[in-house]
Coordinates of C-alpha atoms in Angstrom, one line a residue:
M13 CA -78.1 39.6 -44.2
E14 CA -80.7 41.2 -42.4
L15 CA -78.7 41.4 -38.7
A16 CA -75.9 41.2 -37.6
I17 CA -75.3 40.4 -33.4
V18 CA -71.8 40.8 -31.5
M19 CA -71.2 39.1 -28.3
P20 CA -67.9 39.8 -27.1
A21 CA -67.6 36.9 -23.9
R22 CA -64.8 36.0 -21.7
N23 CA -64.8 33.2 -18.7
E24 CA -69.0 33.3 -19.3
E25 CA -69.4 29.4 -18.6
G26 CA -71.9 29.7 -16.2
C27 CA -74.2 31.7 -18.6
I28 CA -73.5 31.6 -21.8
R29 CA -75.3 28.3 -23.1
Q30 CA -78.7 30.6 -21.5
T31 CA -77.9 33.6 -23.2
L32 CA -77.5 32.0 -26.7
D33 CA -80.3 29.9 -26.2
E34 CA -82.5 32.9 -25.5
W35 CA -80.7 35.3 -28.0
L36 CA -81.5 32.1 -30.6
N37 CA -85.0 31.6 -29.3
V38 CA -85.9 35.6 -29.5
L39 CA -84.4 35.9 -33.0
S40 CA -86.6 33.1 -34.3
S41 CA -89.9 34.5 -33.1
S42 CA -88.8 37.3 -34.8
G43 CA -88.5 35.7 -38.1
L44 CA -84.8 35.3 -37.9
T45 CA -84.2 31.6 -38.8
S46 CA -81.7 31.2 -41.1
E47 CA -78.1 31.9 -41.1
K48 CA -78.8 34.0 -44.5
A49 CA -81.2 36.3 -42.2
V50 CA -79.0 36.7 -39.0
Q51 CA -75.5 36.0 -37.6
V52 CA -74.5 35.6 -33.9
I53 CA -70.3 36.7 -33.7
V54 CA -69.1 35.5 -30.5
I55 CA -66.1 37.3 -30.0
D56 CA -64.6 34.6 -27.4
D57 CA -61.4 37.0 -25.9
G58 CA -59.1 34.5 -24.6
S59 CA -61.1 32.8 -22.3
T60 CA -59.7 30.1 -19.5
D61 CA -62.5 28.1 -18.3
R62 CA -64.8 26.3 -20.7
T63 CA -66.7 29.0 -22.4
T64 CA -64.7 28.1 -25.8
A65 CA -65.7 24.3 -25.3
I66 CA -69.3 25.4 -24.9
L67 CA -69.2 28.1 -27.9
A68 CA -67.2 25.2 -29.9
E69 CA -70.6 22.6 -29.1
L70 CA -73.1 25.6 -29.8
A71 CA -71.5 27.0 -33.0
A72 CA -71.9 22.9 -34.7
A73 CA -75.5 22.8 -33.5
D74 CA -77.2 26.1 -34.9
P75 CA -75.5 27.6 -37.8
R76 CA -76.9 31.6 -36.4
I77 CA -73.6 31.3 -34.3
R78 CA -70.5 32.1 -35.6
F79 CA -67.3 31.9 -32.7
V80 CA -64.4 33.6 -33.1
R81 CA -61.5 33.0 -30.8
Q82 CA -58.8 35.7 -29.9
T83 CA -56.1 36.3 -27.5
G84 CA -57.2 38.4 -24.6
I85 CA -57.2 41.9 -25.7
G86 CA -59.9 43.6 -23.6
H87 CA -63.8 44.1 -24.0
G88 CA -63.5 47.5 -26.1
P89 CA -61.0 46.3 -29.1
S90 CA -63.1 43.1 -28.7
V91 CA -66.5 45.2 -29.5
V92 CA -64.6 47.0 -32.5
N93 CA -63.4 43.5 -34.1
G94 CA -67.0 42.5 -34.0
Y95 CA -68.4 45.3 -35.5
R96 CA -65.8 44.8 -38.0
L97 CA -66.7 41.0 -38.7
A98 CA -70.2 42.2 -38.8
L99 CA -69.7 45.1 -41.3
D100 CA -67.2 42.6 -43.6
S101 CA -71.0 40.5 -43.2
G102 CA -72.8 42.5 -45.3
A103 CA -75.2 42.6 -42.3
E104 CA -78.0 45.7 -42.5
H105 CA -78.0 46.0 -39.1
I106 CA -75.8 45.5 -36.3
F107 CA -76.7 44.9 -32.7
Q108 CA -74.4 44.7 -29.8
V109 CA -75.1 43.2 -26.6
D110 CA -72.8 41.3 -23.8
S111 CA -72.7 37.9 -22.8
D112 CA -72.9 38.2 -19.0
N113 CA -76.9 37.9 -19.5
E114 CA -77.5 41.5 -17.5
F115 CA -79.8 42.3 -20.4
D116 CA -83.1 40.6 -21.0
P117 CA -83.2 39.0 -24.6
Y118 CA -87.2 39.4 -25.0
E119 CA -86.8 42.9 -24.8
F120 CA -85.0 43.0 -28.4
P121 CA -88.2 43.7 -30.4
K122 CA -88.5 46.8 -28.8
I123 CA -85.4 47.9 -30.4
W124 CA -85.7 45.8 -33.4
Q125 CA -89.1 47.4 -34.5
H126 CA -87.2 50.9 -34.8
R127 CA -84.6 49.6 -37.3
D128 CA -86.3 51.8 -40.0
R129 CA -87.1 54.7 -37.9
A130 CA -83.3 55.9 -37.1
P131 CA -79.8 54.6 -37.8
F132 CA -79.1 54.3 -34.0
V133 CA -81.1 53.0 -31.2
F134 CA -79.7 52.7 -28.5
G135 CA -81.3 51.0 -25.4
C136 CA -81.4 53.4 -22.2
R137 CA -81.2 51.4 -18.7
V138 CA -83.8 51.7 -15.8
R139 CA -83.1 50.9 -12.3
R140 CA -80.1 49.5 -12.8
S141 CA -78.9 46.8 -10.8
T142 CA -75.3 47.7 -10.5
P143 CA -73.3 48.7 -7.4
P144 CA -73.4 52.0 -6.1
S145 CA -69.6 52.9 -7.7
R146 CA -70.6 52.1 -10.3
R147 CA -73.7 54.5 -11.1
F148 CA -71.6 57.3 -9.5
I149 CA -69.3 56.6 -12.5
S150 CA -72.0 56.5 -15.0
L151 CA -73.3 59.6 -13.9
S152 CA -70.2 60.9 -13.9
L153 CA -69.1 59.7 -17.5
R154 CA -72.8 61.8 -18.5
L155 CA -71.5 65.5 -17.2
L156 CA -68.1 64.8 -18.2
L157 CA -69.5 64.3 -22.1
K158 CA -71.8 67.4 -21.6
F159 CA -69.0 69.3 -20.1
L160 CA -66.5 68.2 -22.6
F161 CA -68.8 67.3 -26.1
R162 CA -72.0 69.2 -25.6
V163 CA -73.7 66.5 -25.6
R164 CA -76.6 64.7 -23.0
I165 CA -76.4 61.2 -23.6
P166 CA -78.8 59.0 -20.8
D167 CA -76.6 55.9 -21.1
S168 CA -73.5 56.4 -23.7
N169 CA -71.7 52.7 -22.7
V170 CA -75.0 50.7 -22.9
P171 CA -74.3 47.2 -24.8
Y172 CA -77.6 47.0 -26.1
R173 CA -77.7 49.5 -28.9
L174 CA -79.1 48.9 -33.1
M175 CA -77.1 50.4 -35.3
N176 CA -77.5 50.9 -39.3
R177 CA -74.6 49.6 -40.8
Y178 CA -73.8 52.7 -42.8
Y179 CA -73.6 55.0 -40.1
L180 CA -71.5 52.2 -37.8
G181 CA -69.0 52.0 -40.3
F182 CA -68.4 55.5 -40.5
A183 CA -68.0 55.8 -36.7
V184 CA -65.7 53.4 -36.2
E185 CA -63.7 54.8 -38.6
N186 CA -63.3 57.9 -36.8
I187 CA -63.5 56.8 -33.6
P188 CA -59.5 56.5 -31.8
P189 CA -58.1 52.9 -32.2
G190 CA -57.9 51.2 -29.3
V191 CA -60.1 52.9 -27.5
F192 CA -61.2 51.3 -24.6
I193 CA -64.7 52.7 -24.4
P194 CA -65.4 52.1 -28.3
N195 CA -69.6 52.6 -27.8
V196 CA -69.3 56.2 -25.8
C197 CA -67.1 57.1 -28.8
I198 CA -69.8 55.9 -31.2
A199 CA -72.9 57.6 -28.9
I200 CA -70.7 61.2 -28.9
L201 CA -70.2 61.2 -33.0
A202 CA -74.0 60.1 -33.3
H203 CA -75.2 63.5 -30.8
I204 CA -72.3 65.6 -32.1
L205 CA -73.6 65.2 -35.7
Q206 CA -77.1 65.3 -34.9
V207 CA -77.5 61.8 -36.2
P208 CA -81.6 60.4 -36.0
V209 CA -81.1 58.3 -32.1
I210 CA -83.9 56.8 -30.0
H211 CA -83.6 55.7 -26.8
V212 CA -85.9 53.0 -25.5
P213 CA -86.1 52.3 -22.1
I214 CA -85.0 48.6 -21.4
T215 CA -84.5 46.8 -18.1
H216 CA -81.2 45.4 -16.1
R217 CA -80.3 42.9 -14.1
K218 CA -78.2 41.6 -11.7
R219 CA -74.8 39.4 -12.6
T220 CA -75.7 36.3 -10.9
T221 CA -72.8 33.8 -12.8
G222 CA -69.4 34.3 -13.0
K223 CA -67.4 37.6 -11.4
V224 CA -67.1 41.3 -13.0
S225 CA -63.2 41.5 -14.1
I226 CA -63.0 45.0 -13.6
V227 CA -63.4 45.6 -9.5
S228 CA -61.0 48.2 -6.8
W229 CA -57.9 49.4 -8.6
R230 CA -58.6 48.4 -11.7
L231 CA -61.9 49.8 -11.8
V232 CA -60.1 53.1 -10.9
R233 CA -57.2 52.7 -13.5
A234 CA -59.9 51.7 -15.9
C235 CA -61.4 55.4 -15.3
L236 CA -58.8 57.2 -15.8
Q237 CA -57.6 55.7 -18.9
C238 CA -61.2 56.4 -20.4
L239 CA -61.0 59.7 -19.2
G240 CA -57.4 60.3 -20.5
Q241 CA -58.5 58.7 -24.3
L242 CA -61.5 61.2 -24.2
L243 CA -59.2 64.4 -23.1
A244 CA -56.9 63.4 -26.1
W245 CA -59.9 63.0 -28.1
R246 CA -61.5 66.0 -27.7
L247 CA -58.2 68.3 -28.1
R248 CA -57.2 66.6 -31.5
F249 CA -60.6 66.6 -32.8
R250 CA -60.7 67.4 -36.7
R251 CA -63.0 68.4 -39.3
I252 CA -65.0 65.1 -41.1
R253 CA -66.4 64.4 -44.6
Y254 CA -69.8 63.2 -43.4
I255 CA -72.0 62.0 -46.2
F256 CA -75.1 61.2 -44.5
A257 CA -76.8 64.4 -44.7
A258 CA -80.5 63.7 -45.3
H259 CA -81.4 62.5 -42.4
G260 CA -85.2 63.1 -42.6
A261 CA -85.0 60.2 -45.3
Y262 CA -85.3 57.9 -42.1
V263 CA -89.0 59.2 -41.4
S264 CA -89.9 57.1 -44.7
G265 CA -88.0 53.9 -44.1
Q266 CA -85.5 55.2 -47.0
V267 CA -81.6 54.3 -46.2
P268 CA -79.5 57.3 -47.1
C269 CA -77.0 56.9 -50.4
A270 CA -73.5 57.4 -50.3
H271 CA -73.6 59.6 -53.3
Q272 CA -75.2 62.3 -51.1
R273 CA -74.1 65.8 -51.2
P274 CA -71.8 65.7 -48.0
L275 CA -71.8 68.0 -44.9
D276 CA -68.4 69.2 -43.2
V277 CA -68.6 68.7 -40.1
T278 CA -65.9 70.1 -37.5
V279 CA -66.2 68.0 -34.0

């Protein structure tokens, strides 16, 4: 399989049909027309509205959609569960996007065209359609990562990212279990280990349906939880046995092999 898309969803009945229809159209125009080439793994994290019924209907109509239902465990763990399912599917590339339709599926080719040039291709939001409080949190996160980990990442938590299976598999096994912000931790590892990363500017759309689940005091609590997890992770960093040393192979489109000479990196 060439591509697996990981899409967590919870109570998105107002947009999930449109979101998936647009993604399926984009995938078809990119030549990914069968379930043998692509799989859209939608993780329904305990929806209480009609999201589950809509997903079941769409999955029955198009075999490229794989619908997985779970008890509400939160966005971060849902993303990690989706990554593990995508890795188990054998997909060469894994793309993650949220289901709230805040990102334009038709910008996917801008990311997909770089799949053989770098193991990580991250979108970078420009002109974010979010409240000032969210933009302040993003700025604070960039400063925190620069201070704690000495990395400069323009949009570390963006849910619009393409990853090579070998590198993603390595990252998933080396981030803290149960972390609230796995995408941030994956981006940190990629930059600390100096893995080639391409950042592609993307647009961000304002949410038009549903509602943001983490607001007011919940947002403050989530930020404190993330801060605590990042601090704890930084304090217990260990030496990692890193086997993908020949990053330069990506210049010629060659995927590094697991038998390459390991590189010891202390992070």
